[in-house]
Amino acid sequence: GAVVSQHPSWVICKSGTSVKIECRSLDFQATTMFWYRQFPKQSLMLMATSNEGSKATYEQGVEKDKFLINHASLTLSTLTVTSAHPEDSSFYICSAPRTFYDSSYNEQFFGPGTRLTVL
Amino acid sequence: GENVEQHPSTLSVQEGDSAVIKCTYSDSASNYFPWYKQELGKRPQLIIDIRSNVGEKKDQRIAVTLNKTAKHFSLHITETQPEDSAVYFCAASKNNAGNMLTFGGGTRLMVKP
């Protein structure tokens, strides 16, 4: 199956610093990627839709100036948490949809996630 | 927007018994309903999915049913095994799997040996 990678897998940073998380589709091109956030023992909540070549679309309540998204190429989207605070500590997961040989079948592929801890 | 409700939030069964998890959705335009298994600290793994043009799908011990009229879908796991213990999430999306997923709240399944 298709592979989506994330880097780093975990990061610990001091309050006030910025952290960049990369999401790559390794064997397919993704014009769209999705960023989710998952707090402990909770579900995945969509933060934003990353669009290659255009601005990201943010969900209600997600600050676009705090969570900067850049879809630099057809295989890479980055999420930068700016001026991180302890309440931003969470598990961040990206996903990318892939359409297979006939356009009637597609599937979402998830990255392994990045655990962010802000001290 | 779409809202997905999932029940129960926790489910404990004896090994060999069946487990059923139910979800409802609000947007009648949703047409893709995947189920994911997530182990602690790992990515969600797709275990089965169903599209709105079918009412039931089965893959070995796992089956999913969809009732479009009532806007609910269910996951059925038969002959449960301890390794089935995990958190299960249902989800819904429009435009098949090419669009964003709205997840249910999750069900923690515990299979007792």
Short mmCIF file of C-alpha atoms in Angstrom, two decimals:
data_model
loop_
_atom_site.label_atom_id
_atom_site.label_comp_id
_atom_site.label_asym_id
_atom_site.label_seq_id
_atom_site.Cartn_x
_atom_site.Cartn_y
_atom_site.Cartn_z
CA GLY A 1 0.00 0.00 0.00
CA ALA A 2 0.89 3.65 -0.23
CA VAL A 3 3.25 5.10 2.35
CA VAL A 4 3.03 8.41 4.15
CA SER A 5 5.86 9.44 6.44
CA GLN A 6 6.14 12.11 9.10
CA HIS A 7 9.16 13.71 10.65
CA PRO A 8 9.96 13.98 13.46
CA SER A 9 8.17 11.16 15.22
CA TRP A 10 8.43 13.02 18.49
CA VAL A 11 9.68 16.40 19.64
CA ILE A 12 10.08 18.15 22.98
CA CYS A 13 10.44 21.90 22.94
CA LYS A 14 10.37 24.87 25.26
CA SER A 15 7.36 27.14 25.46
CA GLY A 16 7.57 29.96 22.93
CA THR A 17 9.56 28.10 20.31
CA SER A 18 8.35 26.99 16.90
CA VAL A 19 8.24 23.42 15.70
CA LYS A 20 8.01 22.18 12.11
CA ILE A 21 6.47 18.82 11.25
CA GLU A 22 6.85 17.31 7.80
CA CYS A 23 4.44 15.00 6.04
CA ARG A 24 5.57 13.20 2.91
CA SER A 25 3.82 10.89 0.49
CA LEU A 26 6.61 8.52 -0.47
CA ASP A 27 5.26 6.70 -3.49
CA PHE A 28 2.44 8.83 -4.80
CA GLN A 29 1.60 12.44 -5.40
CA ALA A 30 -0.87 14.21 -3.16
CA THR A 31 -2.33 17.55 -4.16
CA THR A 32 -4.26 17.50 -0.91
CA MET A 33 -3.18 16.44 2.55
CA PHE A 34 -5.00 16.69 5.84
CA TRP A 35 -3.68 17.56 9.28
CA TYR A 36 -5.34 16.12 12.38
CA ARG A 37 -4.68 16.62 16.06
CA GLN A 38 -5.36 13.97 18.68
CA PHE A 39 -5.31 14.67 22.41
CA PRO A 40 -4.85 11.74 24.82
CA LYS A 41 -7.81 9.36 24.86
CA GLN A 42 -9.66 11.48 22.33
CA SER A 43 -10.54 11.23 18.69
CA LEU A 44 -8.78 12.72 15.70
CA MET A 45 -9.90 16.25 14.97
CA LEU A 46 -9.29 17.79 11.57
CA MET A 47 -7.23 20.97 11.84
CA ALA A 48 -6.77 21.96 8.23
CA THR A 49 -6.66 20.86 4.62
CA SER A 50 -3.35 21.45 2.91
CA ASN A 51 -3.57 22.26 -0.80
CA GLU A 52 -0.58 22.14 -3.12
CA GLY A 53 -0.05 25.50 -4.74
CA SER A 54 -2.66 27.36 -2.73
CA LYS A 55 -3.56 28.36 0.79
CA ALA A 56 -4.59 25.85 3.37
CA THR A 57 -8.19 25.66 4.54
CA TYR A 58 -8.52 25.77 8.31
CA GLU A 59 -11.30 24.33 10.42
CA GLN A 60 -13.28 26.57 12.69
CA GLY A 61 -11.39 27.38 15.85
CA VAL A 62 -7.93 26.61 14.45
CA GLU A 63 -5.69 29.68 14.34
CA LYS A 64 -4.07 29.91 10.93
CA ASP A 65 -1.35 32.24 12.20
CA LYS A 66 -0.38 29.75 14.88
CA PHE A 67 -0.49 26.61 12.76
CA LEU A 68 1.24 27.50 9.52
CA ILE A 69 0.80 25.05 6.69
CA ASN A 70 2.85 24.97 3.53
CA HIS A 71 2.25 22.44 0.77
CA ALA A 72 5.54 22.96 -1.00
CA SER A 73 5.30 20.14 -3.52
CA LEU A 74 3.12 17.26 -4.59
CA THR A 75 4.74 15.04 -1.97
CA LEU A 76 5.39 17.36 0.97
CA SER A 77 3.26 19.33 3.39
CA THR A 78 4.61 21.00 6.51
CA LEU A 79 2.86 22.11 9.67
CA THR A 80 4.65 24.68 11.80
CA VAL A 81 3.41 25.25 15.32
CA THR A 82 4.51 28.78 16.10
CA SER A 83 5.13 30.05 19.62
CA ALA A 84 4.18 26.69 21.04
CA HIS A 85 2.63 26.46 24.48
CA PRO A 86 1.95 23.47 26.75
CA GLU A 87 -1.67 23.32 25.59
CA ASP A 88 -0.38 22.61 22.07
CA SER A 89 1.09 19.34 23.30
CA SER A 90 -0.65 16.65 21.29
CA PHE A 91 -0.31 13.92 18.69
CA TYR A 92 -0.32 15.43 15.20
CA ILE A 93 -1.17 13.13 12.29
CA CYS A 94 -1.29 13.86 8.60
CA SER A 95 -3.09 11.93 5.90
CA ALA A 96 -3.12 11.92 2.14
CA PRO A 97 -5.72 10.49 -0.21
CA ARG A 98 -4.61 8.35 -3.10
CA THR A 99 -6.71 7.45 -6.09
CA PHE A 100 -5.94 4.05 -7.53
CA TYR A 101 -5.97 2.69 -11.04
CA ASP A 102 -9.58 3.54 -11.65
CA SER A 103 -10.88 6.79 -10.24
CA SER A 104 -13.76 5.12 -8.45
CA TYR A 105 -11.50 3.79 -5.72
CA ASN A 106 -9.43 5.90 -3.38
CA GLU A 107 -8.16 5.59 0.14
CA GLN A 108 -6.71 7.79 2.84
CA PHE A 109 -3.24 6.96 4.07
CA PHE A 110 -2.07 8.19 7.43
CA GLY A 111 1.37 9.19 8.56
CA PRO A 112 2.76 7.62 11.75
CA GLY A 113 2.12 10.77 13.74
CA THR A 114 4.28 13.25 15.63
CA ARG A 115 4.06 13.55 19.38
CA LEU A 116 4.70 17.14 20.42
CA THR A 117 5.46 17.94 24.04
CA VAL A 118 5.82 21.59 24.97
CA LEU A 119 7.45 22.25 28.33
CA GLY B 1 -20.82 20.12 8.75
CA GLU B 2 -20.74 16.41 9.34
CA ASN B 3 -21.16 15.02 12.86
CA VAL B 4 -20.35 11.40 13.67
CA GLU B 5 -21.46 9.81 16.93
CA GLN B 6 -19.98 6.50 18.09
CA HIS B 7 -21.15 4.07 20.77
CA PRO B 8 -20.14 2.59 23.09
CA SER B 9 -17.07 4.46 24.25
CA THR B 10 -15.74 1.33 25.95
CA LEU B 11 -16.53 -2.30 25.31
CA SER B 12 -15.27 -5.32 27.18
CA VAL B 13 -15.88 -8.82 25.81
CA GLN B 14 -14.67 -12.31 26.51
CA GLU B 15 -12.36 -13.90 24.00
CA GLY B 16 -14.41 -15.66 21.35
CA ASP B 17 -17.44 -13.44 21.77
CA SER B 18 -18.64 -10.92 19.22
CA ALA B 19 -18.25 -7.16 19.46
CA VAL B 20 -20.47 -4.56 17.84
CA ILE B 21 -19.73 -0.85 17.55
CA LYS B 22 -22.28 1.57 16.16
CA CYS B 23 -22.00 4.97 14.52
CA THR B 24 -24.44 7.53 13.24
CA TYR B 25 -23.74 10.39 10.88
CA SER B 26 -25.60 13.57 10.09
CA ASP B 27 -24.75 14.54 6.52
CA SER B 28 -26.73 12.56 3.96
CA ALA B 29 -24.12 13.50 1.33
CA SER B 30 -21.47 11.37 3.04
CA ASN B 31 -20.70 8.33 0.94
CA TYR B 32 -17.59 6.72 2.40
CA PHE B 33 -17.44 5.07 5.82
CA PRO B 34 -14.12 3.59 6.96
CA TRP B 35 -13.29 1.92 10.24
CA TYR B 36 -9.86 2.29 11.82
CA LYS B 37 -8.02 0.43 14.53
CA GLN B 38 -5.53 2.48 16.50
CA GLU B 39 -3.03 1.15 18.97
CA LEU B 40 -1.48 3.44 21.53
CA GLY B 41 0.82 6.00 19.98
CA LYS B 42 0.41 4.69 16.45
CA ARG B 43 -1.36 5.74 13.30
CA PRO B 44 -4.94 4.62 12.57
CA GLN B 45 -4.99 1.46 10.49
CA LEU B 46 -7.84 0.93 8.05
CA ILE B 47 -9.52 -2.38 8.81
CA ILE B 48 -12.58 -2.18 6.60
CA ASP B 49 -14.59 0.40 4.73
CA ILE B 50 -17.93 0.63 3.01
CA ARG B 51 -19.25 2.93 0.34
CA SER B 52 -22.79 4.15 0.04
CA ASN B 53 -23.64 1.92 -2.90
CA VAL B 54 -23.56 -1.25 -0.76
CA GLY B 55 -25.27 -2.26 2.45
CA GLU B 56 -22.85 -4.80 3.87
CA LYS B 57 -19.25 -5.86 3.48
CA LYS B 58 -17.35 -8.67 5.12
CA ASP B 59 -13.69 -9.53 5.48
CA GLN B 60 -13.01 -12.68 7.49
CA ARG B 61 -14.00 -11.91 11.11
CA ILE B 62 -14.91 -8.31 10.40
CA ALA B 63 -18.09 -7.00 8.82
CA VAL B 64 -19.63 -3.60 8.36
CA THR B 65 -23.26 -2.75 7.68
CA LEU B 66 -24.65 0.53 6.39
CA ASN B 67 -28.19 1.87 6.62
CA LYS B 68 -28.30 5.01 4.52
CA THR B 69 -31.91 5.78 5.35
CA ALA B 70 -31.24 5.79 9.07
CA LYS B 71 -27.74 7.20 8.57
CA HIS B 72 -26.00 4.65 10.70
CA PHE B 73 -23.32 2.03 10.19
CA SER B 74 -21.92 -0.67 12.41
CA LEU B 75 -18.76 -2.71 12.84
CA HIS B 76 -19.08 -6.36 13.77
CA ILE B 77 -16.11 -8.40 14.98
CA THR B 78 -16.72 -12.10 15.50
CA GLU B 79 -14.60 -14.61 17.41
CA THR B 80 -12.70 -11.82 19.14
CA GLN B 81 -9.10 -12.37 20.12
CA PRO B 82 -6.91 -10.53 22.66
CA GLU B 83 -5.00 -8.90 19.80
CA ASP B 84 -8.24 -7.21 18.74
CA SER B 85 -7.92 -5.04 21.84
CA ALA B 86 -7.41 -1.44 20.69
CA VAL B 87 -9.32 1.77 20.06
CA TYR B 88 -11.62 1.67 17.05
CA PHE B 89 -12.79 4.75 15.19
CA CYS B 90 -15.52 5.10 12.63
CA ALA B 91 -15.40 7.95 10.16
CA ALA B 92 -17.38 9.48 7.33
CA SER B 93 -16.53 11.57 4.33
CA LYS B 94 -17.97 12.88 1.08
CA ASN B 95 -16.35 12.40 -2.29
CA ASN B 96 -15.42 8.87 -1.36
CA ALA B 97 -12.04 8.69 0.36
CA GLY B 98 -10.60 11.72 -1.35
CA ASN B 99 -11.96 14.13 1.15
CA MET B 100 -11.44 14.93 4.80
CA LEU B 101 -12.64 12.42 7.34
CA THR B 102 -14.90 13.22 10.26
CA PHE B 103 -14.20 10.76 13.04
CA GLY B 104 -16.42 9.32 15.72
CA GLY B 105 -15.32 9.58 19.31
CA GLY B 106 -13.75 6.13 19.41
CA THR B 107 -14.43 2.85 21.20
CA ARG B 108 -11.91 1.21 23.46
CA LEU B 109 -12.32 -2.52 22.95
CA MET B 110 -10.89 -4.88 25.54
CA VAL B 111 -10.91 -8.59 24.82
CA LYS B 112 -10.35 -10.65 27.93
CA PRO B 113 -8.53 -13.96 27.47
#
